[in-house]
CSV table of C-alpha atoms in Angstrom, one decimal:
chain,number,residue,atom,x,y,z
A,81,MET,CA,145.7,147.4,-49.2
A,82,VAL,CA,148.0,144.4,-49.7
A,83,LYS,CA,148.6,144.4,-46.0
A,84,ILE,CA,144.9,144.4,-45.2
A,85,SER,CA,144.3,141.4,-47.5
A,86,VAL,CA,147.1,139.5,-46.0
A,87,LEU,CA,145.9,140.2,-42.5
A,88,SER,CA,142.3,139.2,-43.5
A,89,ARG,CA,143.5,136.0,-45.1
A,90,LYS,CA,145.6,135.1,-42.0
A,91,ALA,CA,142.5,135.8,-39.8
A,92,ARG,CA,140.3,133.7,-42.1
A,93,GLU,CA,142.6,130.6,-42.1
A,94,PRO,CA,142.3,129.9,-38.3
A,95,ARG,CA,138.6,130.4,-38.6
A,96,GLU,CA,138.3,127.9,-41.4
A,97,ALA,CA,140.5,125.4,-39.5
A,98,ARG,CA,138.3,125.8,-36.5
A,99,GLU,CA,135.2,125.3,-38.6
A,100,LEU,CA,136.8,122.2,-40.2
A,101,ARG,CA,137.7,120.8,-36.8
A,102,GLU,CA,134.2,121.4,-35.5
A,103,ALA,CA,132.7,119.8,-38.6
A,104,ARG,CA,135.0,116.8,-38.0
A,105,GLU,CA,133.9,116.6,-34.4
A,106,LEU,CA,130.2,116.8,-35.4
A,107,TRP,CA,130.8,114.0,-37.9
A,108,GLU,CA,132.4,111.8,-35.3
A,109,LEU,CA,129.6,112.5,-32.8
A,110,ARG,CA,127.1,111.6,-35.5
A,111,GLU,CA,129.0,108.3,-36.3
A,112,ALA,CA,129.2,107.5,-32.6
A,113,ARG,CA,125.4,108.2,-32.2
A,114,GLU,CA,124.7,106.0,-35.2
A,115,LEU,CA,126.8,103.2,-33.8
A,116,ARG,CA,125.2,103.5,-30.5
A,117,GLU,CA,121.7,103.4,-32.0
A,118,ALA,CA,122.7,100.4,-34.1
A,119,ARG,CA,124.0,98.6,-31.1
A,120,GLU,CA,120.9,99.4,-29.1
A,121,LEU,CA,118.7,98.2,-32.0
A,122,ARG,CA,120.7,95.0,-32.2
A,123,GLU,CA,120.4,94.4,-28.4
A,124,ALA,CA,116.7,95.2,-28.6
A,125,ARG,CA,116.3,92.6,-31.4
A,126,GLU,CA,118.2,90.0,-29.3
A,127,LEU,CA,116.2,90.7,-26.3
A,128,ARG,CA,113.0,90.4,-28.3
A,129,LYS,CA,114.2,87.0,-29.7
A,130,ALA,CA,115.1,85.8,-26.2
A,131,ARG,CA,111.7,86.9,-24.8
A,132,GLU,CA,109.9,85.2,-27.7
A,133,ALA,CA,112.0,82.0,-27.1
A,134,ARG,CA,111.2,82.1,-23.4
A,135,GLU,CA,107.5,82.7,-24.0
A,136,ALA,CA,107.5,79.8,-26.4
A,137,ARG,CA,109.2,77.5,-23.9
A,138,GLU,CA,106.9,78.6,-21.1
A,139,ALA,CA,103.9,77.9,-23.4
A,140,GLU,CA,105.2,74.4,-24.1
A,141,GLU,CA,105.7,73.7,-20.4
A,142,ALA,CA,102.3,75.0,-19.7
A,143,GLN,CA,100.8,72.8,-22.4
A,144,GLU,CA,102.7,69.8,-21.0
A,145,LEU,CA,101.4,70.6,-17.5
A,146,GLN,CA,97.9,71.0,-18.8
A,147,GLU,CA,98.1,67.6,-20.5
A,148,LEU,CA,99.4,66.0,-17.4
A,149,ARG,CA,96.6,67.7,-15.4
A,150,GLU,CA,93.9,66.6,-17.9
A,151,ALA,CA,95.3,63.0,-17.9
A,152,ARG,CA,95.2,62.9,-14.1
A,153,GLU,CA,91.7,64.4,-13.9
A,154,ALA,CA,90.5,61.8,-16.5
A,155,GLU,CA,92.1,59.0,-14.5
A,156,GLU,CA,90.5,60.3,-11.3
A,157,ALA,CA,87.1,60.7,-13.0
A,158,GLN,CA,87.4,57.1,-14.3
A,159,GLU,CA,88.1,55.8,-10.8
A,160,LEU,CA,85.2,57.8,-9.3
A,161,ARG,CA,82.9,56.5,-12.0
A,162,GLU,CA,84.0,52.9,-11.4
A,163,ALA,CA,83.6,53.4,-7.6
A,164,ARG,CA,80.1,54.9,-8.2
A,165,GLU,CA,79.1,51.9,-10.4
A,166,ALA,CA,80.4,49.5,-7.7
A,167,ARG,CA,78.3,51.3,-5.0
A,168,GLU,CA,75.2,51.2,-7.3
A,169,ARG,CA,75.6,47.5,-7.9
A,170,ALA,CA,75.8,46.8,-4.2
A,171,PRO,CA,74.6,49.8,-2.1
A,172,CYS,CA,74.9,47.9,1.2
A,173,CYS,CA,78.5,47.1,1.1
A,174,PRO,CA,81.2,47.7,-1.6
A,175,VAL,CA,82.1,44.8,-3.9
A,176,LEU,CA,85.7,43.8,-3.3
A,177,PRO,CA,87.7,42.1,-6.1
A,178,ARG,CA,88.2,38.4,-5.8
A,179,THR,CA,91.5,38.4,-7.7
A,180,LEU,CA,94.2,40.9,-8.5
A,181,ALA,CA,93.2,40.6,-12.2
A,182,SER,CA,90.0,42.5,-11.4
A,183,TYR,CA,92.1,45.6,-10.9
A,184,PRO,CA,94.7,46.0,-13.5
A,185,ARG,CA,96.2,49.0,-11.8
A,186,LEU,CA,96.5,47.1,-8.5
A,187,LYS,CA,98.0,44.2,-10.4
A,188,GLY,CA,100.7,46.5,-11.9
A,189,VAL,CA,101.5,48.0,-8.5
A,190,MET,CA,101.8,44.5,-6.9
A,191,LEU,CA,104.2,43.4,-9.7
A,192,LYS,CA,106.4,46.5,-9.1
A,193,LEU,CA,106.4,45.7,-5.3
A,194,LEU,CA,107.6,42.1,-5.9
A,195,PRO,CA,111.3,43.1,-5.2
A,196,PHE,CA,110.2,44.6,-1.9
A,197,PHE,CA,108.4,41.5,-0.8
A,198,LYS,CA,111.3,39.3,-1.8
A,199,ALA,CA,113.7,41.6,0.1
A,200,VAL,CA,111.5,41.4,3.2
A,201,VAL,CA,111.5,37.7,3.1
A,202,ILE,CA,115.2,37.5,2.7
A,203,TYR,CA,115.7,39.9,5.6
A,204,PHE,CA,113.4,38.1,8.1
A,205,VAL,CA,114.1,34.5,7.0
A,206,VAL,CA,117.6,34.3,5.6
A,207,MET,CA,119.3,36.9,7.9
A,208,PRO,CA,117.3,36.8,11.2
A,209,ALA,CA,120.3,37.5,13.4
A,210,ASP,CA,121.3,41.1,14.1
A,211,THR,CA,124.9,40.7,13.3
A,212,PRO,CA,126.9,43.9,12.5
A,213,THR,CA,128.4,42.7,9.2
A,214,TRP,CA,128.4,44.3,5.8
A,215,LEU,CA,126.3,41.5,4.4
A,216,TYR,CA,123.7,42.1,7.1
A,217,VAL,CA,123.7,45.8,6.3
A,218,LEU,CA,123.1,45.0,2.6
A,219,VAL,CA,120.3,42.6,3.4
A,220,LYS,CA,118.8,45.2,5.8
A,221,VAL,CA,118.7,48.0,3.4
A,222,MET,CA,117.4,45.9,0.5
A,223,PRO,CA,113.7,46.4,1.3
A,224,VAL,CA,114.0,50.2,1.5
A,225,LEU,CA,116.1,50.3,-1.7
A,226,SER,CA,113.5,48.2,-3.4
A,227,LEU,CA,110.9,50.8,-2.4
A,228,VAL,CA,113.1,53.5,-4.1
A,229,LEU,CA,113.0,51.3,-7.2
A,230,PHE,CA,109.3,51.0,-6.9
A,231,VAL,CA,108.9,54.8,-6.9
A,232,VAL,CA,111.2,55.1,-9.9
A,233,LEU,CA,109.3,52.4,-11.8
A,234,HIS,CA,105.9,53.7,-10.9
A,235,GLU,CA,106.6,57.4,-11.7
A,236,GLY,CA,109.0,56.9,-14.6
A,237,HIS,CA,109.9,60.0,-16.6
A,238,ARG,CA,107.5,62.2,-14.6
A,239,LEU,CA,110.2,62.5,-11.9
A,240,SER,CA,112.0,65.1,-14.0
A,241,LEU,CA,108.9,67.2,-14.7
A,242,PRO,CA,107.7,70.1,-12.5
A,243,GLY,CA,104.5,70.0,-10.6
A,244,TYR,CA,103.2,68.9,-7.1
A,245,GLN,CA,102.9,65.2,-7.8
A,246,CYS,CA,106.4,65.0,-9.3
A,247,ARG,CA,107.9,66.9,-6.3
A,248,PHE,CA,106.0,64.6,-4.0
A,249,SER,CA,107.5,61.5,-5.7
A,250,ARG,CA,111.0,62.9,-5.7
A,251,ARG,CA,110.9,63.8,-2.1
A,252,VAL,CA,109.6,60.4,-1.1
A,253,ALA,CA,112.3,58.7,-3.2
A,254,LEU,CA,115.0,60.8,-1.6
A,255,ALA,CA,113.5,60.1,1.9
A,256,LEU,CA,113.5,56.4,1.2
A,257,ALA,CA,117.2,56.5,0.1
A,258,LEU,CA,118.1,58.4,3.3
A,259,SER,CA,116.2,55.8,5.3
A,260,ALA,CA,118.3,53.1,3.8
A,261,PHE,CA,121.5,55.0,4.8
A,262,ALA,CA,120.1,55.6,8.3
A,263,ASP,CA,119.2,51.9,8.7
A,264,ALA,CA,122.8,51.0,7.8
A,265,LEU,CA,124.1,53.4,10.4
A,266,LEU,CA,122.0,51.9,13.1
A,267,VAL,CA,123.6,48.5,12.7
A,268,TRP,CA,126.6,49.9,14.7
A,269,PRO,CA,125.6,51.2,18.2
A,270,SER,CA,128.3,53.8,18.0
A,271,GLN,CA,126.5,55.5,15.1
A,272,PHE,CA,123.1,55.6,16.8
A,273,LEU,CA,122.9,59.4,17.2
A,274,THR,CA,124.0,59.9,13.6
A,275,GLY,CA,121.4,57.5,12.4
A,276,MET,CA,118.8,59.3,14.5
A,277,PHE,CA,119.6,62.7,12.9
A,278,VAL,CA,119.5,61.1,9.4
A,279,PHE,CA,116.0,59.9,10.2
A,280,VAL,CA,115.1,63.4,11.3
A,281,ALA,CA,116.1,64.6,7.8
A,282,VAL,CA,114.0,61.7,6.4
A,283,HIS,CA,110.9,62.8,8.3
A,284,LEU,CA,111.4,66.4,7.2
A,285,LEU,CA,111.4,65.2,3.6
A,286,TYR,CA,108.2,63.3,4.3
A,287,ILE,CA,106.7,66.4,5.9
A,288,ALA,CA,107.7,68.5,2.9
A,289,ALA,CA,106.2,65.9,0.5
A,290,PHE,CA,102.9,65.6,2.4
A,291,GLY,CA,102.4,69.3,2.9
A,292,PHE,CA,100.1,71.1,5.3
A,293,ARG,CA,96.8,71.0,3.4
A,294,PRO,CA,94.4,70.2,4.8
A,295,LEU,CA,95.7,71.3,8.2
A,296,ARG,CA,93.4,69.3,10.6
A,297,PRO,CA,94.8,71.0,13.8
A,298,ALA,CA,92.7,68.8,16.1
A,299,LEU,CA,94.5,65.7,14.9
A,300,GLY,CA,97.9,67.4,15.4
A,301,VAL,CA,97.0,68.5,18.9
A,302,ALA,CA,95.9,65.0,19.9
A,303,LEU,CA,99.1,63.4,18.5
A,304,TYR,CA,101.4,65.9,20.1
A,305,ALA,CA,99.7,65.5,23.4
A,306,SER,CA,99.9,61.7,23.4
A,307,SER,CA,103.5,61.7,22.3
A,308,ALA,CA,104.5,64.2,25.0
A,309,TRP,CA,102.8,62.0,27.5
A,310,ALA,CA,104.8,59.0,26.2
A,311,VAL,CA,108.1,60.8,26.1
A,312,SER,CA,107.6,62.0,29.7
A,313,PHE,CA,108.2,58.4,30.8
A,314,LEU,CA,111.5,58.2,28.8
A,315,VAL,CA,113.2,61.4,29.6
A,316,PRO,CA,114.1,60.5,33.3
A,317,GLY,CA,116.1,57.6,32.1
A,318,LEU,CA,117.9,59.4,29.3
A,319,LYS,CA,121.5,60.6,29.6
A,320,GLY,CA,123.8,62.8,27.6
A,321,PRO,CA,122.7,64.0,24.2
A,322,LEU,CA,119.7,61.6,24.2
A,323,VAL,CA,118.0,64.0,26.6
A,324,LEU,CA,117.5,66.4,23.6
A,325,ALA,CA,117.8,64.0,20.7
A,326,VAL,CA,114.9,61.8,21.7
A,327,PRO,CA,112.3,64.5,22.2
A,328,LEU,CA,113.4,66.2,19.0
A,329,TYR,CA,113.1,63.0,17.1
A,330,THR,CA,109.7,62.2,18.6
A,331,ALA,CA,108.4,65.7,17.7
A,332,VAL,CA,109.5,65.3,14.1
A,333,LEU,CA,108.2,61.8,13.9
A,334,VAL,CA,104.8,62.8,15.3
A,335,THR,CA,104.7,65.7,12.8
A,336,MET,CA,105.3,63.3,10.0
A,337,LEU,CA,102.5,61.1,11.2
A,338,TRP,CA,100.2,64.0,11.6
A,339,ARG,CA,100.7,65.2,8.0
A,340,ALA,CA,100.6,61.6,6.6
A,341,VAL,CA,97.2,61.0,8.3
A,342,ALA,CA,95.8,64.4,7.6
A,343,ARG,CA,96.8,64.5,3.9
A,344,ASP,CA,94.3,62.0,2.4
A,345,TRP,CA,92.4,60.5,5.3
A,346,ASP,CA,88.9,60.6,3.9
A,347,PHE,CA,85.9,58.2,3.7
A,348,ARG,CA,86.5,58.2,-0.1
A,349,THR,CA,89.7,56.2,0.6
A,350,LEU,CA,87.6,53.3,1.7
A,351,VAL,CA,86.0,53.0,-1.7
A,352,PRO,CA,87.6,50.4,-4.0
A,353,GLY,CA,89.9,52.1,-6.3
A,354,HIS,CA,91.0,54.7,-3.8
A,355,TRP,CA,92.8,52.4,-1.3
A,356,PHE,CA,96.2,53.7,-2.3
A,357,ARG,CA,95.4,57.0,-0.7
A,358,LEU,CA,95.7,55.3,2.7
A,359,CYS,CA,99.3,54.2,2.1
A,360,PRO,CA,101.0,57.4,3.5
A,361,ALA,CA,98.8,57.2,6.7
A,362,VAL,CA,99.4,53.5,7.1
A,363,GLY,CA,103.1,53.9,6.5
A,364,GLY,CA,103.4,56.7,9.1
A,365,MET,CA,101.6,54.5,11.6
A,366,LEU,CA,103.9,51.6,11.0
A,367,PHE,CA,106.9,53.9,11.4
A,368,VAL,CA,105.6,55.2,14.7
A,369,ALA,CA,104.7,51.6,15.8
A,370,SER,CA,108.3,50.4,14.9
A,371,SER,CA,109.9,53.2,16.9
A,372,SER,CA,107.5,52.6,19.9
A,373,ASP,CA,108.3,48.8,19.8
A,374,SER,CA,112.0,49.5,19.8
A,375,THR,CA,111.5,51.9,22.7
A,376,CYS,CA,109.7,49.3,24.8
A,377,SER,CA,112.3,46.6,24.0
A,378,THR,CA,115.5,48.7,24.5
A,379,GLY,CA,114.4,50.9,27.4
A,380,PRO,CA,115.4,54.6,27.2
A,381,SER,CA,117.3,54.3,23.9
A,382,LEU,CA,115.0,55.1,21.0
A,383,THR,CA,116.0,53.2,17.9
A,384,PRO,CA,114.1,54.5,14.8
A,385,ARG,CA,113.5,52.1,11.9
A,386,SER,CA,112.2,52.5,8.4
């Protein structure tokens, strides 16, 4: 009997140890599960906070964009109302302002353009000779740099905001800065090709700024056809890399002109108060005219200018 009790006790002890070990393992598993659930809950809480912060930030940005859009729409509505009143006062012909004070906005723009006009006068009057010196380079790029200053002054803090108009201003400012660099390169004949390719980048920035809406394909076909006809007279006299560089530059230049003219060319631009919409088209035409003039004066070498 004693032997049986001893044997049963020995058999019961391993079973109790096993049960104790299993209970300990279950406890550890439960603790691990609780820790995992707590970590998941904490991560979910952090994700919810991050999502709420992002949604709040997006809501603030959307509100700012809405305010900018409303301000722009109000400004355009005011301009259209003023133009309508001007047409009603004189239905036969629009009444043009006699002084700059008649248009405060035009007056402000002209004041911001004063550095540009001064730089142009200095370039054509003080430094008329094309001498490859650093002083001449500085005087030559001053008009374009003053236009960069005009964009910064005219747009102000909006350059750092998202939106189409701000992207347009940033791309135009960058294109003007690259134009100044390309103008500086063209002072030295050895850097002609480099300056030409920098101007290609400039025109690509202008094209990106102008966009492709409205498309106006008929205008593009006409410009491409006329430019191809003009380049056909230049190609036989070209040599070396100019055989490819000149047609490439001409194609990009004509594309820039196409988008500049097609962007805002409308009869509404002839109404007082909307004259500034003609500026991209006029600037593109002047750019092409400058390149055409240099082509006629220098023969087969195409010298782009800003």
